[in-house]
């Protein structure tokens, strides 16, 4: 082979080898590049995944251009994860947060902080502001070493912050709640309590945590009660009710409690939240209100409301069993006088004692109620016959025979009047039973008090009659149906007639002659007594003026005055006017008032009486001895005369030692010591007269001397009165009609 050929072959071989080497190198590089790219993509994918999984953003901030580039990963349409790159030249931070962000940035740039850290709101394209938590570090600097670019991650913490806020509010609320909040685990051990619990129970959080919730159990419930509430919580996840609890100091309190189970995420165990309100006070107030609504606070007896309820129930039972119910309506006799004379405080004590005595008399199994001032009722159930009610009423009356003892020294004699109505005989419903028993009681009073009466239908007519009387009385003055009669009083010292009492009479067109005992109380109740009283005063003074003109000198006119007149009308003015109009000297007028009037409103009574005494009018205490005046009290009143009640005179002069004689002589002695005149009322016999004369009573009034007489007859009686050598009244024309004994 020629050398040239050989050279060419060698060259070709060399070229081939070179080409092979070059090609091989290229292929390797290509392979290496591919490998590198794959790794790069893998790494990028991992980063993308990591970024996606951490739900953070990646961001870079160019400090010179003020440009923010953010990269976030969003799931694509398939299973892939897309990269979203946003370039934001107008990055909006909430104006409130901006100063803080800038501060942080400056601090980092200055080198005061190792990293840029901030939590702030940024503008969200769609729905306003979102909270971001960003962290970052410098990633490039300029030649002068100044940071030009910061990069880092950020995370949307809006939901987290919202969550945190809710949690904070919840904690705060629980902390400040007035209700106790207790969290216990499913083995009923304390996990958490709030301050209200500590206030309520006295236990601090540290004292209870881990302890069994039975720590505050109270003895008010048995163990079964607590066991049931726990079982309900476990089974239904819920319990609500009222529960007594015991404080650390042993005091007990009542709670309204509600408990609910809450599931703990990721745990098979549950927690229970108990919310409790202390309702001890509320319950006490409720009980007090219920008590006030149903009981009388003075006597602690059931009141009208509870009576109505018990009576209804009694009637229902009786209807079912075919038995009988009795209602006793009891009113204390003359209680008003006691109240007026002894004062309301004593009156209240008497009512309390009367209530106790009544309850004791009827026994504990019957309902005794107080339905008004001095009005009580008794419900008697299961009666075999009506007679049992009478027996019970009598027992009550007997129980009051013994006086009530006040302060262990004052004896107060008080008697009841009782009306009885029966189911089913008289009424079917409580209101009617009550009405009928009341009517019967009223009749018992009318029949002289201190007794009981069973209701009859005719009683209703008497109540109607009472209403009729009041109506007629209203027209009595204008119809000229009133007149006065006069009863003389004899002076035992000189046998002369010194005084005459004016007594009112009513002859009604509809009702005939009506006794003042009957119509005066009606006139007082209805207020008519003021007008009638003025009429009486004027009429009596006119009569006296007539008598004086007819030649009768030196006689005083006594006029009865009721409480209403003295206390509730301008009596002084009326008296002055009438004296002026009739020309009667005030010294010839005497006003008669009963004890109860003087003791009631003692201050006002005394003041008005002073006025009368100043102008010279005399004051007599009528029916003395029946009320409760004390001697010490009388001494302070400007009175001139005591009139001993007829009740004490009746038995005088009868053989044997009697109490009335002792009382009468005491009253006479007492009156003398006080410088008062004494008149004995209702003197009917010579024996009574002799007794009174012997004991130096000043004056007597009564049938022995004369019955009350019309004006002219009384004048004649007095003009003819011969005086008193032997104290025997001379037979006169008047005696023919009212023969002296
Ligand atoms: P009083 O003021 O105590 O009057 C005495 C009452 O006893 C009178 O009854 C009189 O008729 C009666 N009486 C007098 N002597 C005897 C007697 O020897 N035996 C008996 N059995 N009774 C005698 P009267 O007139 O029925 O008056 C009853 C009460 O009515 C009076 O009691 C008085 O409280 C009241 N009254 C009468 N008139 C008036 C009046 O004008 N105004 C006021 N506010 N009350 C009056
Ligand atoms: Mg009188
Ligand atoms: Mg009298």
Coordinates of C-alpha atoms and ligand atoms in Angstrom, one line a residue, residues 501 560 592 622 643 681, ligand 2:
X501 CA -130.5 63.1 128.4
X560 CA -125.0 61.5 122.8
X592 CA -121.9 61.9 126.1
X622 CA -121.1 57.0 128.7
X643 CA -122.0 57.3 133.6
X681 CA -127.7 54.5 134.4
Ligands
LIG2 MG1 -126.1 58.2 126.7

